[in-house]
Coordinates of C-alpha atoms in Angstrom, one line a residue:
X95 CA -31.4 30.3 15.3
X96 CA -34.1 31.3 17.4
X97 CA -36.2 28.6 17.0
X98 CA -33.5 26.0 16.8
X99 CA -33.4 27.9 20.6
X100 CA -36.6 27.0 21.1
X101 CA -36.8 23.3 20.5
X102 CA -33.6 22.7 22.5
X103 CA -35.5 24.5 25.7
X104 CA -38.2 22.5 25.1
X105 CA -36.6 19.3 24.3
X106 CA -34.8 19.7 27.5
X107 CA -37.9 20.5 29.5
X108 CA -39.5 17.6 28.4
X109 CA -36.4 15.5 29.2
X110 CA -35.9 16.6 33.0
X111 CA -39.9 16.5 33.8
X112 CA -40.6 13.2 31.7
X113 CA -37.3 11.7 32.0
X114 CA -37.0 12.4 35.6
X115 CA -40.7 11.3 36.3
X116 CA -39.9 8.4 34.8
X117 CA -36.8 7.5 37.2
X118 CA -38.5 8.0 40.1
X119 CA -41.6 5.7 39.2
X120 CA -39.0 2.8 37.9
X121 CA -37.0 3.1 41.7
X122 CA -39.3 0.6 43.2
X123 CA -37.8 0.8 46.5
X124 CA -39.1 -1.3 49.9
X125 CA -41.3 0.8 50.8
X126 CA -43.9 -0.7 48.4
X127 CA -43.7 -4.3 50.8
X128 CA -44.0 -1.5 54.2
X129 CA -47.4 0.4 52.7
X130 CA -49.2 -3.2 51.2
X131 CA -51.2 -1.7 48.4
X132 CA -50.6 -4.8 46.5
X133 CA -53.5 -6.0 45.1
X134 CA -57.0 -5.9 42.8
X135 CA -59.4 -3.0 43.3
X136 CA -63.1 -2.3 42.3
X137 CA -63.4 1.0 41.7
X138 CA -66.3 2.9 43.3
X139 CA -66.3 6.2 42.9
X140 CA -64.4 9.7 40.9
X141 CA -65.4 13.4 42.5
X142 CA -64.0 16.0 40.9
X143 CA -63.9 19.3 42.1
X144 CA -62.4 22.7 40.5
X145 CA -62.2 26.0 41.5
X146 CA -60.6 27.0 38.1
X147 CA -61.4 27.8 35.3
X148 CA -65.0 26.8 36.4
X149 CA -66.5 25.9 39.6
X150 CA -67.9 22.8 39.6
X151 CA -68.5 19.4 41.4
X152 CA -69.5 16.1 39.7
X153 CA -69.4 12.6 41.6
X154 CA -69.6 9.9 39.0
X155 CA -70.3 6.2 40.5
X156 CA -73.7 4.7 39.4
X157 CA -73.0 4.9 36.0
X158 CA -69.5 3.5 35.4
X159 CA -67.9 0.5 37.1
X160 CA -63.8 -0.4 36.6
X161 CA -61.0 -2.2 38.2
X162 CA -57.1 -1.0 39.2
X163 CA -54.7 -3.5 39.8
X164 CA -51.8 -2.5 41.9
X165 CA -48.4 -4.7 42.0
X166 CA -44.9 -4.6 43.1
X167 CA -44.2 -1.2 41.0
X168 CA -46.8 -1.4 38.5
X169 CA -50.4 -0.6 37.7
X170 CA -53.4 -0.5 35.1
X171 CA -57.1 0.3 35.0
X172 CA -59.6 0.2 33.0
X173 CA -63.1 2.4 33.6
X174 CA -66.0 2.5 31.7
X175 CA -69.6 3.3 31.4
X176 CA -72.5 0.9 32.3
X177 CA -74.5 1.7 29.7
X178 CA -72.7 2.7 26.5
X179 CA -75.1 3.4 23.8
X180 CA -73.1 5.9 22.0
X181 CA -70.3 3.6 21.5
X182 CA -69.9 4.5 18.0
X183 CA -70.2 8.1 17.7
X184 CA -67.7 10.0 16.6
X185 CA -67.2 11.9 19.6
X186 CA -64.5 10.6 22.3
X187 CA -66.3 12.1 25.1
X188 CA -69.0 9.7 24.2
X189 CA -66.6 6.2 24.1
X190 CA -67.4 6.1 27.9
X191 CA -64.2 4.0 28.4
X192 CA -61.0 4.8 30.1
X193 CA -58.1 2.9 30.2
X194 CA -54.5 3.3 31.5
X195 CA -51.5 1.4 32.9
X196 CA -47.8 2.3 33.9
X197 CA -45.3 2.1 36.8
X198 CA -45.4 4.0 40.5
X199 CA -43.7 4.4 43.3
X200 CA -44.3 5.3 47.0
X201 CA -43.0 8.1 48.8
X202 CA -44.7 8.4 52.5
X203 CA -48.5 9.1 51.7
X204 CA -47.8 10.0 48.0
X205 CA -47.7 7.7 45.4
X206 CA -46.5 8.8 42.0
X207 CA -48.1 7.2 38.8
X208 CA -46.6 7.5 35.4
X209 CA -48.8 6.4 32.7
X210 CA -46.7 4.5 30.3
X211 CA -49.6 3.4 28.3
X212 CA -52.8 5.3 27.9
X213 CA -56.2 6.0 26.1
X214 CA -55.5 9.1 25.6
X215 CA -52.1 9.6 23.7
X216 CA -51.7 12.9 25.4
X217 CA -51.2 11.7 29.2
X218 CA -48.4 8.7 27.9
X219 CA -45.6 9.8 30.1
X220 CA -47.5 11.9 32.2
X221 CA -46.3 11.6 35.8
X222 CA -49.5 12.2 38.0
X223 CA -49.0 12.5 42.5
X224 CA -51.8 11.8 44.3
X225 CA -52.0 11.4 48.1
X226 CA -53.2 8.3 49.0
X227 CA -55.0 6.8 52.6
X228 CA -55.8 2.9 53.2
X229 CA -58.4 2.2 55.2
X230 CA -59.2 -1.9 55.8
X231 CA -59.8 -2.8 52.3
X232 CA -60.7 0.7 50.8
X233 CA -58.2 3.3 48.9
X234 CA -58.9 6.6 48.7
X235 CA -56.5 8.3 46.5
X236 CA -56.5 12.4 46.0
X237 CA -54.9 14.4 43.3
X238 CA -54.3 17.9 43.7
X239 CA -55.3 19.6 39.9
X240 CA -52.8 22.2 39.2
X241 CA -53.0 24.2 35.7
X242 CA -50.8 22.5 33.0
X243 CA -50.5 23.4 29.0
X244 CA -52.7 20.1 29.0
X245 CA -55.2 21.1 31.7
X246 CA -56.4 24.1 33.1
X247 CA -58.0 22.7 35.7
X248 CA -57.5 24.0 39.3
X249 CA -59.0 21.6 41.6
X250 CA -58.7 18.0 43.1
X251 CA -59.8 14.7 42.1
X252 CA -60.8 12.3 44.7
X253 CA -60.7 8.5 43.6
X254 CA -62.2 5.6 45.9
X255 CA -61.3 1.8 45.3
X256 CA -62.5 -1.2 47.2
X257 CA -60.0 -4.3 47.8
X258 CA -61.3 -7.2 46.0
X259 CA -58.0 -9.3 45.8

């Protein structure tokens, strides 16, 4: 009985964060048309930064090189490394290739992205707030790391994209 408990609370959890996650991203209100980040991005840089569980700072730009594309409601991108000479080794922290593409939505200077499909099986689902600030024809978008069962990470990531289309 207990752990038929259990996997109700959970199951209900996942419903309410997932499901509800998933409502808000699928809403795709006007306020897409009023904040005009429709359109193709080069990616330029990722700084990540965490206070917890370890302090530490690492900008990655040289070596990798990706696109976003942004649209009415929906995104993708796809990120990977310039030179990728361990393609074949067992070890996913080697691929050197990130890839992920889903629905958002736009809330003031927040946009919310739910990956619906995703390299990693583990973030499918996974509804991710960052703020966000568009400058001319560059996007910088900033995600505040809080500690998940996922992700211990306490920190923020810090995203720049450059407007190609």
């Amino acid at each position: 009985m207990k752990k038929l408990l259990i996997v109700i609370v959970i199951a209900v959890f996942c419903y309410l964060y997932f499901g509800g996650a998933l409502a808000i991203a699928q809403d795709h209100g006007s306020s897409e048309k009023v904040n005009n980040i429709n359109g193709v991005f080069e990616w330029i840089s990722e700084e990540v930064r965490t206070t917890r569980p370890n302090n530490y700072s690492l900008t990655t730009s040289e070596n990798w090189q990706g696109q976003w594309q942004i649209y009415d409601g929906y995104f993708s991108s796809v990120l990977m490394k310039r030179d990728r000479f361990n393609f074949f080794d067992r070890k996913n922290s080697d691929l050197g290739y990130e890839s992920f593409a889903g629905t958002y939505m736009i809330s003031k200077d927040e946009i919310v992205f739910v990956q619906t499909f995703s390299l990693n099986p583990l973030y499918n689902g996974r509804p991710v707030t960052m703020k966000y600030r568009l400058n001319g024809d560059k996007l910088v978008l900033k995600q505040i790391l809080r500690p998940t069962i996922e992700d211990s990470r306490e920190g923020e990531i810090t995203i720049t994209l450059k407007r190609r289309r």
